[in-house]
mmCIF file of C-alpha atoms and ligand atoms in Angstrom:
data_model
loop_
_atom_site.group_PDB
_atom_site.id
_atom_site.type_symbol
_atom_site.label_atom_id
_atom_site.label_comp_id
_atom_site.label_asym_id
_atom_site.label_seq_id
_atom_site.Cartn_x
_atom_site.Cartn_y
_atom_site.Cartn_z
ATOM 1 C CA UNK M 292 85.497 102.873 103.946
ATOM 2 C CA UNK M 293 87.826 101.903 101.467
ATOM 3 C CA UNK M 294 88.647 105.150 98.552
ATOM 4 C CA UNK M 295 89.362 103.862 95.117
ATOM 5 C CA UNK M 296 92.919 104.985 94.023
ATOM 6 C CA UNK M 297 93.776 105.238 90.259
ATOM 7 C CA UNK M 298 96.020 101.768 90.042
ATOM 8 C CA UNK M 299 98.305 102.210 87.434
ATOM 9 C CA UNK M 300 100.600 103.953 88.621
ATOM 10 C CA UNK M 301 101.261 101.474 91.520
ATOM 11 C CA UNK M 302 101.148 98.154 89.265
ATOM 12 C CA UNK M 303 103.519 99.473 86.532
ATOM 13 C CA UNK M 304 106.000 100.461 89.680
ATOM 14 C CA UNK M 305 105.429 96.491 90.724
ATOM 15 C CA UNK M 306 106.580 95.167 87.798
ATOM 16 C CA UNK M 307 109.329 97.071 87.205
ATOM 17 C CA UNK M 308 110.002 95.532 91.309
ATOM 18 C CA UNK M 309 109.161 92.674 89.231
ATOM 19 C CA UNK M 310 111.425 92.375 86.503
ATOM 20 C CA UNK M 311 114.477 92.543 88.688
ATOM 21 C CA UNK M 312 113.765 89.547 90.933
ATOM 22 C CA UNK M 313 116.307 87.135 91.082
ATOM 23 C CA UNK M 314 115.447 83.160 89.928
ATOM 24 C CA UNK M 315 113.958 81.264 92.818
ATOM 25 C CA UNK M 316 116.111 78.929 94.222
ATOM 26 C CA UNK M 317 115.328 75.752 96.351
ATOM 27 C CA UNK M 318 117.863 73.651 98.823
ATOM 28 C CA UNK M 319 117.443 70.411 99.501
ATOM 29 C CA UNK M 320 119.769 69.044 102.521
ATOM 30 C CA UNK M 321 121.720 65.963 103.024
ATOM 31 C CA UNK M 322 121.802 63.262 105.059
ATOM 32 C CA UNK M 323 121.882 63.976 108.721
ATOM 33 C CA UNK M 324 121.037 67.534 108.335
ATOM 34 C CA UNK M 325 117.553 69.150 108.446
ATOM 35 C CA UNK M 326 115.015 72.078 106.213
ATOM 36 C CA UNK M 327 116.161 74.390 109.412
ATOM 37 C CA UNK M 328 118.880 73.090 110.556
ATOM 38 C CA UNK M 329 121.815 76.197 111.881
ATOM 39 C CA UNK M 330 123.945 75.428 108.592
ATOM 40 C CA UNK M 331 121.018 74.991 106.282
ATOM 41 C CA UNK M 332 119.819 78.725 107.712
ATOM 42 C CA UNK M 333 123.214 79.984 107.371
ATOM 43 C CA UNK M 334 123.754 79.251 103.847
ATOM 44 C CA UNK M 335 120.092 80.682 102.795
ATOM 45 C CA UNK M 336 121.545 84.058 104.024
ATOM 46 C CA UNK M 337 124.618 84.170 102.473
ATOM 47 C CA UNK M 338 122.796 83.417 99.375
ATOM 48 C CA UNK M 339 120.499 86.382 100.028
ATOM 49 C CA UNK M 340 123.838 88.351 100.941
ATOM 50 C CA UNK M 341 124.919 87.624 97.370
ATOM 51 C CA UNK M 342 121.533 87.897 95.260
ATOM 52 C CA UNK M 343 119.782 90.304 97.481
ATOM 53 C CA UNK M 344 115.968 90.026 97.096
ATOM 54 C CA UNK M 345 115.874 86.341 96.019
ATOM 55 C CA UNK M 346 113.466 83.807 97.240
ATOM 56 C CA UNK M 347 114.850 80.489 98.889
ATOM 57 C CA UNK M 348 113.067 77.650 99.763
ATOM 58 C CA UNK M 349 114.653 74.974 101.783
ATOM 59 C CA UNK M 350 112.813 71.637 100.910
ATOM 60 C CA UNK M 351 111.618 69.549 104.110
ATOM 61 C CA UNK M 352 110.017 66.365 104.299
ATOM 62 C CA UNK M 353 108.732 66.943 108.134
ATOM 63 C CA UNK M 354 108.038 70.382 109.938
ATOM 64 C CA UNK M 355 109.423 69.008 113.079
ATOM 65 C CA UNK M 356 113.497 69.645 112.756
ATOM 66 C CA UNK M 357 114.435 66.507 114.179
ATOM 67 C CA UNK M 358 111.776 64.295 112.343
ATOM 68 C CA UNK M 359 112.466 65.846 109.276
ATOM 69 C CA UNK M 360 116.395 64.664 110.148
ATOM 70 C CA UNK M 361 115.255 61.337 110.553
ATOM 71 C CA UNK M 362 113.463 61.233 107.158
ATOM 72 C CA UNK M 363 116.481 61.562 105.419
ATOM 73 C CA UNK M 364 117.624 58.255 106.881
ATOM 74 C CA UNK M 365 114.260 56.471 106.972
ATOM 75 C CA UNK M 366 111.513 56.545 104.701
ATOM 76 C CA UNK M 367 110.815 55.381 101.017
ATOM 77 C CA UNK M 368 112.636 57.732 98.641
ATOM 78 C CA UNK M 369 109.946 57.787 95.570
ATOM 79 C CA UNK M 370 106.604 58.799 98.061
ATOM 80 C CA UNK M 371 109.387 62.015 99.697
ATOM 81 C CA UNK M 372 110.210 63.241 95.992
ATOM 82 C CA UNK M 373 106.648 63.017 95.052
ATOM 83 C CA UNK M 374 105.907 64.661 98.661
ATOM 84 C CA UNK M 375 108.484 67.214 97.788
ATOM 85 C CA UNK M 376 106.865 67.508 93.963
ATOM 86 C CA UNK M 377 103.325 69.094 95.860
ATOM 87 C CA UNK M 378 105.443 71.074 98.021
ATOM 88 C CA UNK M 379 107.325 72.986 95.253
ATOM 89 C CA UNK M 380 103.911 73.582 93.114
ATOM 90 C CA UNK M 381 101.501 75.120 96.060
ATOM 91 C CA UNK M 382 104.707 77.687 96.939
ATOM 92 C CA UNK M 383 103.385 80.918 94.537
ATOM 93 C CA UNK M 384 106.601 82.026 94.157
ATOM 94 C CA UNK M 385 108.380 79.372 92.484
ATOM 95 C CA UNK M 386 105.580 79.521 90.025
ATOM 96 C CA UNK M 387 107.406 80.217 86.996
ATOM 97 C CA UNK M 388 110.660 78.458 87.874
ATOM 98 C CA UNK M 389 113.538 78.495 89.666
ATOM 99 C CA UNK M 390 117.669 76.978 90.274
ATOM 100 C CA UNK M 391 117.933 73.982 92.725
ATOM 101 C CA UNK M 392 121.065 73.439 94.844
ATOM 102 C CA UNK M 393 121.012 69.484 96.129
ATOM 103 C CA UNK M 394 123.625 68.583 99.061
ATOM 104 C CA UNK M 395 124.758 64.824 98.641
ATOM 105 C CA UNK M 396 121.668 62.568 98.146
ATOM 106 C CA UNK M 397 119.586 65.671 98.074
ATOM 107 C CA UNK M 398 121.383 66.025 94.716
ATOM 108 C CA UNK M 399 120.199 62.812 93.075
ATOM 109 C CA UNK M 400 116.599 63.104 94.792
ATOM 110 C CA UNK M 401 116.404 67.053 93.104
ATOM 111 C CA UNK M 402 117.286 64.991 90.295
ATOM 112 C CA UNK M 403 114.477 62.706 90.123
ATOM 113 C CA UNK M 404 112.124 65.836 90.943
ATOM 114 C CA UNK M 405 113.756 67.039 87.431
ATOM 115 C CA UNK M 406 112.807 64.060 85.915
ATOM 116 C CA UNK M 407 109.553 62.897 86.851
ATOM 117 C CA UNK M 408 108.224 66.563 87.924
ATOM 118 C CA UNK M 409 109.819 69.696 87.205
ATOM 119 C CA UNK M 410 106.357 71.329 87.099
ATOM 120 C CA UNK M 411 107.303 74.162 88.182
ATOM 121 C CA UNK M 412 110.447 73.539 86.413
ATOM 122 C CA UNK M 413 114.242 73.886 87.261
ATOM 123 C CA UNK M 414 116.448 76.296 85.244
ATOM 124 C CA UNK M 415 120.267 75.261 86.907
ATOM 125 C CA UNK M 416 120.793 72.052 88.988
ATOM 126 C CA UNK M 417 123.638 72.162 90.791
ATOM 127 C CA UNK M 418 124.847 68.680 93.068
ATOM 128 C CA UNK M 419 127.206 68.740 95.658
ATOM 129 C CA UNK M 420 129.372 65.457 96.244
ATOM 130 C CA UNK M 421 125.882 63.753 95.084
ATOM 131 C CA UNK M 422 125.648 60.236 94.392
ATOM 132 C CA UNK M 423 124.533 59.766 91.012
ATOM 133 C CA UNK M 424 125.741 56.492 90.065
ATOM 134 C CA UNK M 425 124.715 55.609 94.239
ATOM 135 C CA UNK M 426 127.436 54.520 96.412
ATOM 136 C CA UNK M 427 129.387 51.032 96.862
ATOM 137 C CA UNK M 428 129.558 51.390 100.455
ATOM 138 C CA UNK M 429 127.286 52.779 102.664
ATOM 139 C CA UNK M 430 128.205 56.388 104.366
ATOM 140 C CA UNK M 431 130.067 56.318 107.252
ATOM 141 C CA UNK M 432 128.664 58.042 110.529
ATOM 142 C CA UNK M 433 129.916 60.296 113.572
ATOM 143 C CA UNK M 434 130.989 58.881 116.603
ATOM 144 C CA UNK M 435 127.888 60.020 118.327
ATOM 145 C CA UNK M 436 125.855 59.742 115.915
ATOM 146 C CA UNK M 437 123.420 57.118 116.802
ATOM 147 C CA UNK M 438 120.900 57.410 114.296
ATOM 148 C CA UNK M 439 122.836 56.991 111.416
ATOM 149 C CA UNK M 440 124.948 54.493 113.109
ATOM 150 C CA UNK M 441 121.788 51.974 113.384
ATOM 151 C CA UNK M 442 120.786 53.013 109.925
ATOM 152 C CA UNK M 443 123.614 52.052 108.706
ATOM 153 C CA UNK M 444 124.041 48.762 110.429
ATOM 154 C CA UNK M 445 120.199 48.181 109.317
ATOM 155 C CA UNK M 446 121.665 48.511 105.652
ATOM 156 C CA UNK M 447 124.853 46.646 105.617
ATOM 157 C CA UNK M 448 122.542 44.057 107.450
ATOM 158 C CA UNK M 449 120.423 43.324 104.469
ATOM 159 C CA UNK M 450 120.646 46.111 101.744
ATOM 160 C CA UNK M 451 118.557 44.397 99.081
ATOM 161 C CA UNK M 452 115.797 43.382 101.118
ATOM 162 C CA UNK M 453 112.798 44.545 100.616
ATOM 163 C CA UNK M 454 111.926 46.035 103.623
ATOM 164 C CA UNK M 455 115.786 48.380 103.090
ATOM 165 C CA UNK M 456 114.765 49.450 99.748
ATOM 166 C CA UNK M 457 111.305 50.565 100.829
ATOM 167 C CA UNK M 458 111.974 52.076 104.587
ATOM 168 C CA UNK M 459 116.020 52.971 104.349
ATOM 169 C CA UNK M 460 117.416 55.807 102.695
ATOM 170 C CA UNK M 461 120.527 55.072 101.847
ATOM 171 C CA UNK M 462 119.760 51.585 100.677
ATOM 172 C CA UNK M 463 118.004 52.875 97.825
ATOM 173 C CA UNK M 464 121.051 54.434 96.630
ATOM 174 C CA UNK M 465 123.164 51.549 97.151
ATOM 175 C CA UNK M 466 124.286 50.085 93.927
ATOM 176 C CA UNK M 467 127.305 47.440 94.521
ATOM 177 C CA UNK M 468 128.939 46.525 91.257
ATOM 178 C CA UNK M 469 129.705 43.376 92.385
ATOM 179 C CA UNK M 470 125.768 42.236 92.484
ATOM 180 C CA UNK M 471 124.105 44.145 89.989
ATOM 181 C CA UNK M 472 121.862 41.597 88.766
ATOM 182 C CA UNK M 473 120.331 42.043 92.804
ATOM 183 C CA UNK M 474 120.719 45.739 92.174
ATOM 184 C CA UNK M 475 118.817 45.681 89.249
ATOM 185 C CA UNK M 476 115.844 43.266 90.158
ATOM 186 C CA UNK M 477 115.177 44.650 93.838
ATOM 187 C CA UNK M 478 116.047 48.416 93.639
ATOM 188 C CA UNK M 479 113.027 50.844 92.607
ATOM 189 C CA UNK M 480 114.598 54.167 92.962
ATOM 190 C CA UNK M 481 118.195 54.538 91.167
ATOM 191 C CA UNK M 482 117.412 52.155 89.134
ATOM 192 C CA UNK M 483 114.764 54.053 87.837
ATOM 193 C CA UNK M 484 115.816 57.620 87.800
ATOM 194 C CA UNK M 485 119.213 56.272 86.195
ATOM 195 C CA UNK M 486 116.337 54.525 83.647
ATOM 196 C CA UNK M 487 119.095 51.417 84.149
ATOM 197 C CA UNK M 488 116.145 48.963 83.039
ATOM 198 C CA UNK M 489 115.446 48.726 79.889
ATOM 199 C CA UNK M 490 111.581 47.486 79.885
ATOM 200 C CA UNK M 491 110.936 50.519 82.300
ATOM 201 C CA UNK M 492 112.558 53.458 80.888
ATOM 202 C CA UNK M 493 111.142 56.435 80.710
ATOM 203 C CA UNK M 494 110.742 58.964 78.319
ATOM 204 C CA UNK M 495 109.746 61.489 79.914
ATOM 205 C CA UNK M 496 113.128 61.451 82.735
ATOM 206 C CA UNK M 497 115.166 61.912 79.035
ATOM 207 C CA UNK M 498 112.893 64.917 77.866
ATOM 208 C CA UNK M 499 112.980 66.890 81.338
ATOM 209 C CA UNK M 500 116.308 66.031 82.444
ATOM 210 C CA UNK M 501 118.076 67.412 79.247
ATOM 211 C CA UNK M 502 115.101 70.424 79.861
ATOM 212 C CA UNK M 503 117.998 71.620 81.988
ATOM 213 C CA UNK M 504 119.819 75.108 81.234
ATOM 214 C CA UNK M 505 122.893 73.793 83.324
ATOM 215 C CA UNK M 506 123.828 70.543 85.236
ATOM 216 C CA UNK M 507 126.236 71.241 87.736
ATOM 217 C CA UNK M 508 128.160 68.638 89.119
ATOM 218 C CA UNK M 509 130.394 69.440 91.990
ATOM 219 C CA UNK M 510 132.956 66.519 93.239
ATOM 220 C CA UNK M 511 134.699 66.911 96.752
ATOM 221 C CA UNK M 512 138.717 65.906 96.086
ATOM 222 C CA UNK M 513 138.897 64.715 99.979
ATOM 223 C CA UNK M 514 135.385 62.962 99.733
ATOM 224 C CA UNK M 515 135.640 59.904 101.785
ATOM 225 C CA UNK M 516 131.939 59.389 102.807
ATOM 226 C CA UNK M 517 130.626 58.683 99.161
ATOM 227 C CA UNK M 518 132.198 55.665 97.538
ATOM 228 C CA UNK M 519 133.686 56.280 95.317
ATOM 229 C CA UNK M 520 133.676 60.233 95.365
ATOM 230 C CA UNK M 521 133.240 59.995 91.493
ATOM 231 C CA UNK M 522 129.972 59.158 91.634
ATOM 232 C CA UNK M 523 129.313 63.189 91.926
ATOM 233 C CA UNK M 524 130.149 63.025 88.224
ATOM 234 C CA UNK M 525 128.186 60.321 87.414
ATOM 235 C CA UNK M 526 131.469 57.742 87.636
ATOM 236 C CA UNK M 527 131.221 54.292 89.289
ATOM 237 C CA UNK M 528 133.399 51.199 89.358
ATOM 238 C CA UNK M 529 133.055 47.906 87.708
ATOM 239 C CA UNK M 530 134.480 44.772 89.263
ATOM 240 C CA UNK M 531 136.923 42.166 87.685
ATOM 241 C CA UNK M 532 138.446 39.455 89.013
ATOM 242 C CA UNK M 533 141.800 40.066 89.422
ATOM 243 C CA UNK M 534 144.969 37.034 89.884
ATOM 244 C CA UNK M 535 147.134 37.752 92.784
ATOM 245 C CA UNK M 536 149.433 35.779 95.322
ATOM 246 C CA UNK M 537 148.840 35.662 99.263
ATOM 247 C CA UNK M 538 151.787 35.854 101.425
ATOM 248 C CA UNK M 539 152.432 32.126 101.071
ATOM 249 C CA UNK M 540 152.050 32.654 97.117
ATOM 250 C CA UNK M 541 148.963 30.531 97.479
ATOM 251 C CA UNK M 542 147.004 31.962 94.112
ATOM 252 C CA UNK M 543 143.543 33.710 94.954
ATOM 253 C CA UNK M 544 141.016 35.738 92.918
ATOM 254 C CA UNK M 545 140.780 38.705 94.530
ATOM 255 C CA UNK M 546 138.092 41.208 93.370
ATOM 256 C CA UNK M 547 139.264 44.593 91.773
ATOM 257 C CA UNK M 548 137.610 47.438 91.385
ATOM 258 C CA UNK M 549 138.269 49.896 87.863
ATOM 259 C CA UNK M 550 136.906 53.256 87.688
ATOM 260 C CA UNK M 551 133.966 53.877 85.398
ATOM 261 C CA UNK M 552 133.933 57.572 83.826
ATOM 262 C CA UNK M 553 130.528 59.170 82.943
ATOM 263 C CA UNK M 554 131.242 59.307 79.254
ATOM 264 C CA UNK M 555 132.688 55.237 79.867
ATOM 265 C CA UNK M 556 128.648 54.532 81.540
ATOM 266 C CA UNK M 557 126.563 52.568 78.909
ATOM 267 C CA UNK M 558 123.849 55.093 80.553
ATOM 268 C CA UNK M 559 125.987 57.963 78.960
ATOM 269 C CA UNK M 560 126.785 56.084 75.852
ATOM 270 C CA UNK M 561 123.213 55.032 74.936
ATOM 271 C CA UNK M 562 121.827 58.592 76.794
ATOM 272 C CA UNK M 563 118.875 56.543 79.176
ATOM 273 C CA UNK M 564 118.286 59.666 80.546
ATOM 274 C CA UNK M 565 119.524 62.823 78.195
ATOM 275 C CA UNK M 566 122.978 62.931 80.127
ATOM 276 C CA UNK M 567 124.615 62.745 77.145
ATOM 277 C CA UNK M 568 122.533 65.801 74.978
ATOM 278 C CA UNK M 569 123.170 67.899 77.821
ATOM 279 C CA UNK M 570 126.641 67.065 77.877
ATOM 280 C CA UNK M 571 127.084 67.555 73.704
ATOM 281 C CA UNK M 572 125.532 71.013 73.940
ATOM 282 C CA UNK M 573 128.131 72.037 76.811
ATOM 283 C CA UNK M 574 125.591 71.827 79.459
ATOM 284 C CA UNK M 575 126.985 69.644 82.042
ATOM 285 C CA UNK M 576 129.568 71.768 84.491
ATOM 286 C CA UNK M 577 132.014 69.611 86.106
ATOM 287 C CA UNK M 578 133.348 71.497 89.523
ATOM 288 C CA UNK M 579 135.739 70.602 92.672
ATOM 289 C CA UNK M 580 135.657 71.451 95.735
ATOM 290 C CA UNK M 581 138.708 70.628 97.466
ATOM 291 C CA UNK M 582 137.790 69.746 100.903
ATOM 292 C CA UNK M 583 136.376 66.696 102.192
ATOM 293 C CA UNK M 584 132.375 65.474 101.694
ATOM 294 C CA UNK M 585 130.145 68.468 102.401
ATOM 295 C CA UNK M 586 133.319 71.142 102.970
ATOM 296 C CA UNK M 587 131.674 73.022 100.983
ATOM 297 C CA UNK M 588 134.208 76.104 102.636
ATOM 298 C CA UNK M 589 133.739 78.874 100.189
ATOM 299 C CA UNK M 590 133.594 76.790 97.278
ATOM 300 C CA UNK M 591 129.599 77.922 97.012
ATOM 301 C CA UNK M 592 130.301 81.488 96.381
ATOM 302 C CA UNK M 593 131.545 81.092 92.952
ATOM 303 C CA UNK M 594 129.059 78.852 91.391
ATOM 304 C CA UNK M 595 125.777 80.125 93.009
ATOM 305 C CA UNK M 596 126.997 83.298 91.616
ATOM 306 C CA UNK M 597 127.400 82.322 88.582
ATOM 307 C CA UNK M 598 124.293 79.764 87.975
ATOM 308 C CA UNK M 599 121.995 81.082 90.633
ATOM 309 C CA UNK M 600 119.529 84.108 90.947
ATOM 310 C CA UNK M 601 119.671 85.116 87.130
ATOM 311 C CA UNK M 602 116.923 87.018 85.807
ATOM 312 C CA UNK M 603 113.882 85.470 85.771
HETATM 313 C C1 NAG Y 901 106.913 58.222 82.906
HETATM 314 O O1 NAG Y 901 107.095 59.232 83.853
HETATM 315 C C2 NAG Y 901 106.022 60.169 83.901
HETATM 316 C C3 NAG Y 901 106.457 61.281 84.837
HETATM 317 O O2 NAG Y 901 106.793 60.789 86.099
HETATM 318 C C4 NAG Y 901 104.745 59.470 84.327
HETATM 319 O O3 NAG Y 901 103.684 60.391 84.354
HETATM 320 C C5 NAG Y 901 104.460 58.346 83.374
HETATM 321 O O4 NAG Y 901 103.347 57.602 83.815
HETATM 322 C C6 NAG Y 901 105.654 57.424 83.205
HETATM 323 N N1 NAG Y 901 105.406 56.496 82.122
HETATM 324 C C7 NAG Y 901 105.454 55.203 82.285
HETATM 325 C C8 NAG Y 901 105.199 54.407 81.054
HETATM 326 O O5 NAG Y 901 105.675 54.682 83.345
#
C-alpha cells in the first residue's frame, strides 16, 4: 500500500526544476533528409550540448525513416503542415510554446504552421537557406540520388499541372517569374502562405506571423541548389525583356532576370503577411552562412545560442 507523503515540499522543488527549463524547440528537415535521419540526430545533441535540459522535437511526416524521406518529395504540402499542426499540439511539452529551426523548405512549411496554426505558438523562427519567395528552378539532385532525380524530372515535366501542385513537393514551391499569371491561378500553397492573391488573403497569416519574437533568416553565400539563394531573405527576380545581338548581330529578345529585394516585394511594401511590422520593429534577423546550401558547418552555434532555449 501506497503511504501518503506531505507534497509540498516535492512540488515547490519541481517548479523551481521548472522555471529553469529551456524554450522547446522543434526541427523540421529538408528535402532528402528524414525526422531521424544520422545528421538530423546529430544536430538535436549538439543542441542539448549547448542548452542542456531542453526539449527537441524533430517534426516527421512518416514514422518509417525512409517513407518519411519520401514525403518530403511527394505529397500535398497544405494536408503535411496541417498533419504537422496535430502533431505539435498532442506533444505536452511544447504546450506553452517553443523556437522552431526550419532547414530549406522546412523553413517556409514552419512558416505556414506560424501562420495558419501556431497553437501552441512559436517564440523564434529561424530558416536556413529557405525558400520564401519559392525557387525559379527546381533543386538539383545527387548523382545517386534516384528519388529526387525522378521527382525532379516529374516537375520540370509539368510543374503547373495539377496533379504537381497537389502530389510534388517541390512544385508547390515553384514560382517562375516568367509565368506568374500560371503561378498565381494553379498554385495553392505559396501562393497562399505568401497571401500573393488578393481575394484570398488572410488575416489571420498577418496577425500570427508578425506574433513572432524573432524571424531569422539565414542565406547560404555558396547556395547553388535554391534559385536564386536570395529567396532565404525573402528576394526573388523579376523578368524583363532585354535587347541583345547573337553572334551574327542578328537582334533577339533575350529574357533577363533583375533581383527583387524583400523590402523591393509588393508583399513587403503592402505587408500581405506582417513581414513588414516585424521588420519595422527590428524583428527580422538577416544571417549568412558562408558555405554552400545546407553547410550549415558551425554557423548553428551562434544563432541557436542566441535565439534558442531562452527561458520559458
Ligand atoms: C484564415 O486562416 C485561418 C487559420 O488557418 C482559418 O481558420 C480561416 O478559416 C481562414 N479564413 C478564411 C477566410 O479563409
Amino acid at each position: 500500500m501506497f503511504k501518503a507523503f506531505p507534497c509540498l515540499l516535492p512540488i515547490s522543488l519541481l517548479s523551481l526544476v521548472w522555471a529553469q527549463q529551456p524554450r522547446p524547440l522543434v526541427l523540421w528537415h529538408g528535402l532528402g533528409d528524414s525526422a531521424n535521419a544520422p545528421g538530423m540526430l546529430r544536430f538535436a545533441e549538439e543542441i542539448k550540448s549547448v542548452h542542456p535540459g531542453i526539449f527537441v522535437h524533430s517534426i516527421y511526416l512518416e514514422e518509417d525513416l525512409d517513407k518519411d524521406r519520401q514525403a518530403g518529395f511527394y505529397g500535398n504540402v497544405n494536408e503535411q503542415v496541417q498533419f504537422v499542426a496535430e502533431q505539435l499540439a498532442a506533444i505536452p511539452e511544447l504546450e506553452t510554446g517553443f523556437d522552431a529551426i526550419g532547414f530549406s523548405q522546412g523553413g517556409q512549411f514552419l512558416r505556414a504552421y506560424v501562420e495558419r496554426y501556431n497553437s501552441p505558438p512559436v517564440n523564434n523562427l529561424i530558416t536556413f537557406g529557405s525558400q520564401h519567395m519559392g525557387v525559379s528552378d527546381i533543386p538539383t539532385c545527387g548523382p545517386r540520388d534516384f528519388m529526387c532525380q525522378i521527382a525532379r524530372r516529374a516537375v520540370k515535366a509539368g510543374v503547373y499541372s495539377a496533379w504537381a501542385q497537389e502530389h510534388l513537393v517541390t512544385a508547390q514551391y515553384f514560382r517562375d517569374p516568367a509565368n506568374l499569371e500560371l503561378y498565381y491561378s494553379s498554385n495553392k500553397f505559396l501562393t497562399s502562405i505568401n497571401n500573393e492573391i488578393p481575394e484570398s488573403r488572410n488575416e489571420t497569416y498577418t496577425r500570427n506571423l508578425a506574433s513572432l519574437n524573432k524571424l531569422v533568416l539565414i542565406m547560404f553565400a555558396k547556395d547553388k541548389t535554391v534559385v536564386p539563394k536570395e529567396s532565404s531573405w525573402f528576394g526573388s527576380e523579376v523578368v524583363v525583356e532585354d535587347l541583345s545581338f547573337t553572334n551574327d548581330r542578328q537582334r533577339v529578345l533575350a529574357d533577363t532576370r533583375i533581383p527583387v529585394s524583400m523590402h523591393e516585394q509588393p508583399l513587403y511594401q503592402e505587408d500581405w503577411i506582417g513581414l513588414r511590422e516585424l521588420d519595422e520593429r527590428g524583428d527580422v534577423v538577416f544571417g549568412v552562412c558562408e558555405g554552400a546550401h545546407m553547410d550549415i558547418g558551425d554557423c548553428w552555434e551562434a544563432l541557436v545560442i542566441e535565439y534558442a532555449g531562452g527561458d520559458l
